Amino acid sequence: MAHAAQVGLQDATSPIMEELIIFHDHALMIIFLICFLVLYALFLTLTTKLTNTNISDAQEMETIWTILPAIILVLIALPSLRILYMTDEINDPSFTIKSIGHQWYWTYEYTDYGGLIFNSYMLPPLFLEPGDLRLLDVDNRVVLPVEAPVRMMITSQDVLHSWAVPTLGLKTDAIPGRLNQTTFTATRPGVYYGQCSEICGANHSFMPIVLELIPLKIFEMGPVFAL
């Protein structure tokens, strides 16, 4: 999870998030290069006293500064489209979890385990134990296995919500009357936090998401033990 004074993104826990971090660094280097060239040109314009009458009619220069931005956009668009299609791929998921957004809590249904359903509420400050995180911990965590493709079916019962876990690279809107889906494969065990990322009312800030990722052998014993 994020920590105080953090500048970069959270550590990746899924292949999709690793690709997003790589693309972020790729785009950032291009932006730095553009900013440096623009500032350098402004500096020369403001400091030099020399003028060149050929600049007013330079076909070669106009061709370069028309084609070069197009090439830069292509270098940004191609990796972006690749990741976009990767996020939409759902190849034979091992588990399916349904998440329903409410004002202001989440309901989860393990469709592969006889319709196991439970609600997940934020823990009030009076119920926090040492080590729990204020405004982030919940009473019932979502327990899932690592290194197994998981499909999330996300919807809402009242207003717009958004199911988001940054370290997994997930953010899917929960829309009333519509069932959205996303998939992820966690690469390492741990406890990962997220929050509703769509303004959904007065208590929008108080419906966190907590995923507890455990080895597959332990998960096969049954997810009920974590409730």
PDB file of C-alpha atoms in Angstrom:
ATOM      1  CA  MET A   1       0.000   0.000   0.000  1.00  0.00           C
ATOM      2  CA  ALA A   2       1.007   3.637  -0.292  1.00  0.00           C
ATOM      3  CA  HIS A   3       3.081   5.250   2.444  1.00  0.00           C
ATOM      4  CA  ALA A   4       3.735   8.801   3.541  1.00  0.00           C
ATOM      5  CA  ALA A   5       5.700  11.001   1.108  1.00  0.00           C
ATOM      6  CA  GLN A   6       5.546   8.332  -1.596  1.00  0.00           C
ATOM      7  CA  VAL A   7       6.347   9.745  -5.040  1.00  0.00           C
ATOM      8  CA  GLY A   8       6.031   6.747  -7.355  1.00  0.00           C
ATOM      9  CA  LEU A   9       3.330   4.161  -7.849  1.00  0.00           C
ATOM     10  CA  GLN A  10       2.656   1.296  -5.484  1.00  0.00           C
ATOM     11  CA  ASP A  11       4.582  -1.946  -5.959  1.00  0.00           C
ATOM     12  CA  ALA A  12       2.960  -4.164  -8.558  1.00  0.00           C
ATOM     13  CA  THR A  13       1.234  -7.367  -7.461  1.00  0.00           C
ATOM     14  CA  SER A  14      -0.063  -8.438 -10.862  1.00  0.00           C
ATOM     15  CA  PRO A  15       1.363  -8.608 -14.411  1.00  0.00           C
ATOM     16  CA  ILE A  16      -1.061  -5.892 -15.559  1.00  0.00           C
ATOM     17  CA  MET A  17       0.204  -3.464 -12.919  1.00  0.00           C
ATOM     18  CA  GLU A  18       3.806  -4.241 -13.904  1.00  0.00           C
ATOM     19  CA  GLU A  19       2.953  -3.326 -17.496  1.00  0.00           C
ATOM     20  CA  LEU A  20       1.252  -0.119 -16.334  1.00  0.00           C
ATOM     21  CA  ILE A  21       4.315   0.927 -14.336  1.00  0.00           C
ATOM     22  CA  ILE A  22       6.590   0.276 -17.317  1.00  0.00           C
ATOM     23  CA  PHE A  23       4.295   2.305 -19.576  1.00  0.00           C
ATOM     24  CA  HIS A  24       4.172   5.099 -16.986  1.00  0.00           C
ATOM     25  CA  ASP A  25       7.972   5.325 -16.958  1.00  0.00           C
ATOM     26  CA  HIS A  26       8.079   5.152 -20.763  1.00  0.00           C
ATOM     27  CA  ALA A  27       5.601   8.027 -21.173  1.00  0.00           C
ATOM     28  CA  LEU A  28       7.293  10.045 -18.422  1.00  0.00           C
ATOM     29  CA  MET A  29      10.663   9.926 -20.185  1.00  0.00           C
ATOM     30  CA  ILE A  30       9.043  11.206 -23.394  1.00  0.00           C
ATOM     31  CA  ILE A  31       7.388  14.028 -21.472  1.00  0.00           C
ATOM     32  CA  PHE A  32      10.707  14.966 -19.842  1.00  0.00           C
ATOM     33  CA  LEU A  33      12.386  15.089 -23.253  1.00  0.00           C
ATOM     34  CA  ILE A  34       9.655  17.312 -24.714  1.00  0.00           C
ATOM     35  CA  CYS A  35       9.753  19.678 -21.731  1.00  0.00           C
ATOM     36  CA  PHE A  36      13.540  19.928 -21.935  1.00  0.00           C
ATOM     37  CA  LEU A  37      13.488  20.737 -25.658  1.00  0.00           C
ATOM     38  CA  VAL A  38      10.736  23.357 -25.250  1.00  0.00           C
ATOM     39  CA  LEU A  39      12.476  25.047 -22.322  1.00  0.00           C
ATOM     40  CA  TYR A  40      15.781  25.004 -24.200  1.00  0.00           C
ATOM     41  CA  ALA A  41      14.167  26.634 -27.236  1.00  0.00           C
ATOM     42  CA  LEU A  42      12.540  29.286 -25.041  1.00  0.00           C
ATOM     43  CA  PHE A  43      15.843  29.972 -23.340  1.00  0.00           C
ATOM     44  CA  LEU A  44      17.595  30.468 -26.672  1.00  0.00           C
ATOM     45  CA  THR A  45      14.786  32.720 -27.927  1.00  0.00           C
ATOM     46  CA  LEU A  46      14.981  34.939 -24.850  1.00  0.00           C
ATOM     47  CA  THR A  47      18.773  35.154 -24.613  1.00  0.00           C
ATOM     48  CA  THR A  48      20.140  35.304 -28.168  1.00  0.00           C
ATOM     49  CA  LYS A  49      20.316  38.566 -30.097  1.00  0.00           C
ATOM     50  CA  LEU A  50      20.858  36.910 -33.463  1.00  0.00           C
ATOM     51  CA  THR A  51      18.073  36.532 -36.003  1.00  0.00           C
ATOM     52  CA  ASN A  52      17.853  34.377 -39.092  1.00  0.00           C
ATOM     53  CA  THR A  53      15.620  35.463 -41.935  1.00  0.00           C
ATOM     54  CA  ASN A  54      15.515  31.921 -43.341  1.00  0.00           C
ATOM     55  CA  ILE A  55      13.450  30.710 -40.354  1.00  0.00           C
ATOM     56  CA  SER A  56      10.367  32.490 -41.689  1.00  0.00           C
ATOM     57  CA  ASP A  57      10.332  30.202 -44.746  1.00  0.00           C
ATOM     58  CA  ALA A  58      11.901  26.874 -43.782  1.00  0.00           C
ATOM     59  CA  GLN A  59      10.035  23.957 -45.305  1.00  0.00           C
ATOM     60  CA  GLU A  60      12.411  21.381 -43.820  1.00  0.00           C
ATOM     61  CA  MET A  61      11.867  22.658 -40.282  1.00  0.00           C
ATOM     62  CA  GLU A  62       8.092  22.726 -40.690  1.00  0.00           C
ATOM     63  CA  THR A  63       8.173  19.166 -41.977  1.00  0.00           C
ATOM     64  CA  ILE A  64      10.231  18.007 -38.998  1.00  0.00           C
ATOM     65  CA  TRP A  65       8.068  19.619 -36.337  1.00  0.00           C
ATOM     66  CA  THR A  66       4.963  18.171 -38.007  1.00  0.00           C
ATOM     67  CA  ILE A  67       6.220  14.583 -38.383  1.00  0.00           C
ATOM     68  CA  LEU A  68       8.109  14.349 -35.076  1.00  0.00           C
ATOM     69  CA  PRO A  69       5.034  14.879 -32.826  1.00  0.00           C
ATOM     70  CA  ALA A  70       3.151  12.279 -34.868  1.00  0.00           C
ATOM     71  CA  ILE A  71       5.944   9.754 -34.279  1.00  0.00           C
ATOM     72  CA  ILE A  72       5.951  10.546 -30.560  1.00  0.00           C
ATOM     73  CA  LEU A  73       2.186   9.988 -30.358  1.00  0.00           C
ATOM     74  CA  VAL A  74       2.551   6.627 -32.074  1.00  0.00           C
ATOM     75  CA  LEU A  75       5.275   5.614 -29.596  1.00  0.00           C
ATOM     76  CA  ILE A  76       2.859   6.403 -26.769  1.00  0.00           C
ATOM     77  CA  ALA A  77      -0.308   4.996 -28.339  1.00  0.00           C
ATOM     78  CA  LEU A  78       0.967   1.545 -29.322  1.00  0.00           C
ATOM     79  CA  PRO A  79       2.015   0.417 -25.804  1.00  0.00           C
ATOM     80  CA  SER A  80      -1.128   2.002 -24.385  1.00  0.00           C
ATOM     81  CA  LEU A  81      -3.416   0.059 -26.734  1.00  0.00           C
ATOM     82  CA  ARG A  82      -1.519  -3.150 -26.000  1.00  0.00           C
ATOM     83  CA  ILE A  83      -2.119  -2.790 -22.261  1.00  0.00           C
ATOM     84  CA  LEU A  84      -5.745  -1.804 -22.864  1.00  0.00           C
ATOM     85  CA  TYR A  85      -6.415  -5.064 -24.717  1.00  0.00           C
ATOM     86  CA  MET A  86      -4.521  -7.017 -22.057  1.00  0.00           C
ATOM     87  CA  THR A  87      -6.819  -5.689 -19.348  1.00  0.00           C
ATOM     88  CA  ASP A  88      -9.884  -6.895 -21.301  1.00  0.00           C
ATOM     89  CA  GLU A  89      -8.611 -10.434 -21.800  1.00  0.00           C
ATOM     90  CA  ILE A  90     -10.331 -13.049 -19.667  1.00  0.00           C
ATOM     91  CA  ASN A  91      -8.865 -16.483 -20.342  1.00  0.00           C
ATOM     92  CA  ASP A  92     -10.488 -19.378 -18.452  1.00  0.00           C
ATOM     93  CA  PRO A  93     -10.607 -17.895 -14.906  1.00  0.00           C
ATOM     94  CA  SER A  94     -10.166 -20.313 -12.000  1.00  0.00           C
ATOM     95  CA  PHE A  95     -12.479 -18.389  -9.675  1.00  0.00           C
ATOM     96  CA  THR A  96     -15.323 -15.927 -10.056  1.00  0.00           C
ATOM     97  CA  ILE A  97     -16.204 -13.394  -7.370  1.00  0.00           C
ATOM     98  CA  LYS A  98     -19.191 -11.078  -7.619  1.00  0.00           C
ATOM     99  CA  SER A  99     -18.935  -7.665  -5.951  1.00  0.00           C
ATOM    100  CA  ILE A 100     -22.007  -5.502  -5.370  1.00  0.00           C
ATOM    101  CA  GLY A 101     -21.645  -1.875  -4.298  1.00  0.00           C
ATOM    102  CA  HIS A 102     -24.028  -0.326  -1.780  1.00  0.00           C
ATOM    103  CA  GLN A 103     -24.215   2.931   0.117  1.00  0.00           C
ATOM    104  CA  TRP A 104     -21.764   2.449   1.777  1.00  0.00           C
ATOM    105  CA  TYR A 105     -20.382  -1.067   1.872  1.00  0.00           C
ATOM    106  CA  TRP A 106     -19.578  -3.966  -0.447  1.00  0.00           C
ATOM    107  CA  THR A 107     -21.263  -7.344  -0.805  1.00  0.00           C
ATOM    108  CA  TYR A 108     -19.223 -10.273  -2.112  1.00  0.00           C
ATOM    109  CA  GLU A 109     -20.459 -13.567  -3.509  1.00  0.00           C
ATOM    110  CA  TYR A 110     -18.234 -16.596  -4.070  1.00  0.00           C
ATOM    111  CA  THR A 111     -20.154 -18.085  -6.986  1.00  0.00           C
ATOM    112  CA  ASP A 112     -17.938 -21.182  -7.103  1.00  0.00           C
ATOM    113  CA  TYR A 113     -18.545 -22.051  -3.442  1.00  0.00           C
ATOM    114  CA  GLY A 114     -22.261 -22.663  -3.207  1.00  0.00           C
ATOM    115  CA  GLY A 115     -23.237 -19.011  -3.289  1.00  0.00           C
ATOM    116  CA  LEU A 116     -21.256 -17.908  -0.230  1.00  0.00           C
ATOM    117  CA  ILE A 117     -22.332 -14.269   0.355  1.00  0.00           C
ATOM    118  CA  PHE A 118     -21.143 -11.763   2.942  1.00  0.00           C
ATOM    119  CA  ASN A 119     -21.013  -8.004   3.491  1.00  0.00           C
ATOM    120  CA  SER A 120     -17.807  -6.051   4.008  1.00  0.00           C
ATOM    121  CA  TYR A 121     -18.049  -2.935   6.193  1.00  0.00           C
ATOM    122  CA  MET A 122     -15.326  -0.531   7.242  1.00  0.00           C
ATOM    123  CA  LEU A 123     -14.152  -1.102  10.797  1.00  0.00           C
ATOM    124  CA  PRO A 124     -15.132   1.806  13.094  1.00  0.00           C
ATOM    125  CA  PRO A 125     -12.221   3.372  15.013  1.00  0.00           C
ATOM    126  CA  LEU A 126     -13.448   1.853  18.290  1.00  0.00           C
ATOM    127  CA  PHE A 127     -13.092  -1.676  16.872  1.00  0.00           C
ATOM    128  CA  LEU A 128      -9.591  -1.284  15.477  1.00  0.00           C
ATOM    129  CA  GLU A 129      -6.901  -3.565  16.877  1.00  0.00           C
ATOM    130  CA  PRO A 130      -3.150  -2.857  16.962  1.00  0.00           C
ATOM    131  CA  GLY A 131      -1.854  -2.992  13.412  1.00  0.00           C
ATOM    132  CA  ASP A 132      -5.205  -2.247  11.771  1.00  0.00           C
ATOM    133  CA  LEU A 133      -5.383   0.717   9.408  1.00  0.00           C
ATOM    134  CA  ARG A 134      -7.883   3.468  10.067  1.00  0.00           C
ATOM    135  CA  LEU A 135     -10.439   3.963   7.270  1.00  0.00           C
ATOM    136  CA  LEU A 136      -8.955   1.029   5.327  1.00  0.00           C
ATOM    137  CA  ASP A 137      -9.599  -2.171   7.301  1.00  0.00           C
ATOM    138  CA  VAL A 138     -12.883  -4.048   7.069  1.00  0.00           C
ATOM    139  CA  ASP A 139     -14.696  -6.629   9.162  1.00  0.00           C
ATOM    140  CA  ASN A 140     -14.743  -9.286   6.400  1.00  0.00           C
ATOM    141  CA  ARG A 141     -11.857  -9.492   3.944  1.00  0.00           C
ATOM    142  CA  VAL A 142     -11.995 -11.017   0.482  1.00  0.00           C
ATOM    143  CA  VAL A 143      -9.745 -14.073   0.564  1.00  0.00           C
ATOM    144  CA  LEU A 144      -8.338 -15.142  -2.800  1.00  0.00           C
ATOM    145  CA  PRO A 145      -5.494 -17.389  -4.018  1.00  0.00           C
ATOM    146  CA  VAL A 146      -2.289 -16.211  -5.642  1.00  0.00           C
ATOM    147  CA  GLU A 147      -1.078 -17.336  -9.081  1.00  0.00           C
ATOM    148  CA  ALA A 148      -4.615 -18.192 -10.175  1.00  0.00           C
ATOM    149  CA  PRO A 149      -6.692 -16.092 -12.598  1.00  0.00           C
ATOM    150  CA  VAL A 150      -9.647 -14.530 -10.785  1.00  0.00           C
ATOM    151  CA  ARG A 151     -12.620 -12.921 -12.495  1.00  0.00           C
ATOM    152  CA  MET A 152     -14.434 -10.112 -10.678  1.00  0.00           C
ATOM    153  CA  MET A 153     -18.058  -9.421 -11.610  1.00  0.00           C
ATOM    154  CA  ILE A 154     -18.862  -5.905 -10.431  1.00  0.00           C
ATOM    155  CA  THR A 155     -22.204  -4.126 -10.204  1.00  0.00           C
ATOM    156  CA  SER A 156     -24.115  -1.753  -7.939  1.00  0.00           C
ATOM    157  CA  GLN A 157     -27.495  -1.812  -6.256  1.00  0.00           C
ATOM    158  CA  ASP A 158     -28.067   1.920  -5.809  1.00  0.00           C
ATOM    159  CA  VAL A 159     -25.653   4.528  -7.219  1.00  0.00           C
ATOM    160  CA  LEU A 160     -22.383   4.572  -9.147  1.00  0.00           C
ATOM    161  CA  HIS A 161     -19.403   3.065  -7.340  1.00  0.00           C
ATOM    162  CA  SER A 162     -15.941   2.018  -8.494  1.00  0.00           C
ATOM    163  CA  TRP A 163     -14.073  -1.084  -7.303  1.00  0.00           C
ATOM    164  CA  ALA A 164     -10.378  -0.159  -7.285  1.00  0.00           C
ATOM    165  CA  VAL A 165      -7.239  -1.837  -5.926  1.00  0.00           C
ATOM    166  CA  PRO A 166      -4.175   0.161  -7.107  1.00  0.00           C
ATOM    167  CA  THR A 167      -1.503  -2.451  -6.420  1.00  0.00           C
ATOM    168  CA  LEU A 168      -3.313  -4.903  -8.728  1.00  0.00           C
ATOM    169  CA  GLY A 169      -3.941  -2.297 -11.410  1.00  0.00           C
ATOM    170  CA  LEU A 170      -7.718  -2.664 -11.054  1.00  0.00           C
ATOM    171  CA  LYS A 171     -10.390   0.002 -11.353  1.00  0.00           C
ATOM    172  CA  THR A 172     -13.835  -1.006 -12.617  1.00  0.00           C
ATOM    173  CA  ASP A 173     -17.035   1.002 -12.308  1.00  0.00           C
ATOM    174  CA  ALA A 174     -19.994  -0.528 -10.472  1.00  0.00           C
ATOM    175  CA  ILE A 175     -23.080   0.615 -12.388  1.00  0.00           C
ATOM    176  CA  PRO A 176     -26.697  -0.159 -11.380  1.00  0.00           C
ATOM    177  CA  GLY A 177     -28.310  -2.512 -13.873  1.00  0.00           C
ATOM    178  CA  ARG A 178     -25.013  -3.386 -15.543  1.00  0.00           C
ATOM    179  CA  LEU A 179     -22.536  -6.175 -14.825  1.00  0.00           C
ATOM    180  CA  ASN A 180     -18.913  -5.257 -15.535  1.00  0.00           C
ATOM    181  CA  GLN A 181     -16.081  -7.726 -15.296  1.00  0.00           C
ATOM    182  CA  THR A 182     -12.336  -7.620 -14.854  1.00  0.00           C
ATOM    183  CA  THR A 183      -9.655 -10.197 -14.214  1.00  0.00           C
ATOM    184  CA  PHE A 184      -6.347 -10.344 -12.387  1.00  0.00           C
ATOM    185  CA  THR A 185      -3.674 -12.795 -11.350  1.00  0.00           C
ATOM    186  CA  ALA A 186      -1.868 -11.977  -8.136  1.00  0.00           C
ATOM    187  CA  THR A 187       1.813 -12.870  -8.043  1.00  0.00           C
ATOM    188  CA  ARG A 188       2.550 -12.751  -4.310  1.00  0.00           C
ATOM    189  CA  PRO A 189       0.587 -13.235  -1.091  1.00  0.00           C
ATOM    190  CA  GLY A 190      -0.282 -10.393   1.235  1.00  0.00           C
ATOM    191  CA  VAL A 191      -3.026  -7.985   2.257  1.00  0.00           C
ATOM    192  CA  TYR A 192      -3.869  -5.293  -0.271  1.00  0.00           C
ATOM    193  CA  TYR A 193      -6.130  -2.292   0.140  1.00  0.00           C
ATOM    194  CA  GLY A 194      -8.374  -0.306  -2.151  1.00  0.00           C
ATOM    195  CA  GLN A 195     -11.271   2.102  -1.952  1.00  0.00           C
ATOM    196  CA  CYS A 196     -14.333   3.169  -3.867  1.00  0.00           C
ATOM    197  CA  SER A 197     -13.052   5.538  -6.552  1.00  0.00           C
ATOM    198  CA  GLU A 198     -16.346   7.084  -7.618  1.00  0.00           C
ATOM    199  CA  ILE A 199     -18.055   9.786  -5.555  1.00  0.00           C
ATOM    200  CA  CYS A 200     -21.157   7.948  -4.340  1.00  0.00           C
ATOM    201  CA  GLY A 201     -22.540  10.057  -1.530  1.00  0.00           C
ATOM    202  CA  ALA A 202     -21.817  11.372   1.941  1.00  0.00           C
ATOM    203  CA  ASN A 203     -19.872   8.298   3.109  1.00  0.00           C
ATOM    204  CA  HIS A 204     -17.983   7.711  -0.126  1.00  0.00           C
ATOM    205  CA  SER A 205     -14.670   7.718   1.767  1.00  0.00           C
ATOM    206  CA  PHE A 206     -15.798   4.981   4.142  1.00  0.00           C
ATOM    207  CA  MET A 207     -16.219   1.888   1.939  1.00  0.00           C
ATOM    208  CA  PRO A 208     -12.727   0.380   1.624  1.00  0.00           C
ATOM    209  CA  ILE A 209     -11.723  -2.838  -0.132  1.00  0.00           C
ATOM    210  CA  VAL A 210      -9.373  -5.379   1.439  1.00  0.00           C
ATOM    211  CA  LEU A 211      -8.025  -8.412  -0.411  1.00  0.00           C
ATOM    212  CA  GLU A 212      -6.144 -11.116   1.458  1.00  0.00           C
ATOM    213  CA  LEU A 213      -4.147 -13.183  -1.016  1.00  0.00           C
ATOM    214  CA  ILE A 214      -2.960 -16.560   0.216  1.00  0.00           C
ATOM    215  CA  PRO A 215      -1.290 -19.640  -1.351  1.00  0.00           C
ATOM    216  CA  LEU A 216      -3.606 -21.854  -3.361  1.00  0.00           C
ATOM    217  CA  LYS A 217      -3.131 -24.885  -1.109  1.00  0.00           C
ATOM    218  CA  ILE A 218      -4.396 -22.944   1.900  1.00  0.00           C
ATOM    219  CA  PHE A 219      -7.265 -21.440  -0.085  1.00  0.00           C
ATOM    220  CA  GLU A 220      -8.442 -24.901  -1.178  1.00  0.00           C
ATOM    221  CA  MET A 221      -9.157 -25.653   2.477  1.00  0.00           C
ATOM    222  CA  GLY A 222     -12.073 -23.248   2.118  1.00  0.00           C
ATOM    223  CA  PRO A 223     -12.412 -19.439   2.107  1.00  0.00           C
ATOM    224  CA  VAL A 224     -14.895 -19.501   4.979  1.00  0.00           C
ATOM    225  CA  PHE A 225     -12.152 -19.552   7.618  1.00  0.00           C
ATOM    226  CA  ALA A 226     -11.386 -15.842   7.038  1.00  0.00           C
ATOM    227  CA  LEU A 227     -14.964 -14.694   7.721  1.00  0.00           C
TER     228      LEU A 227
END
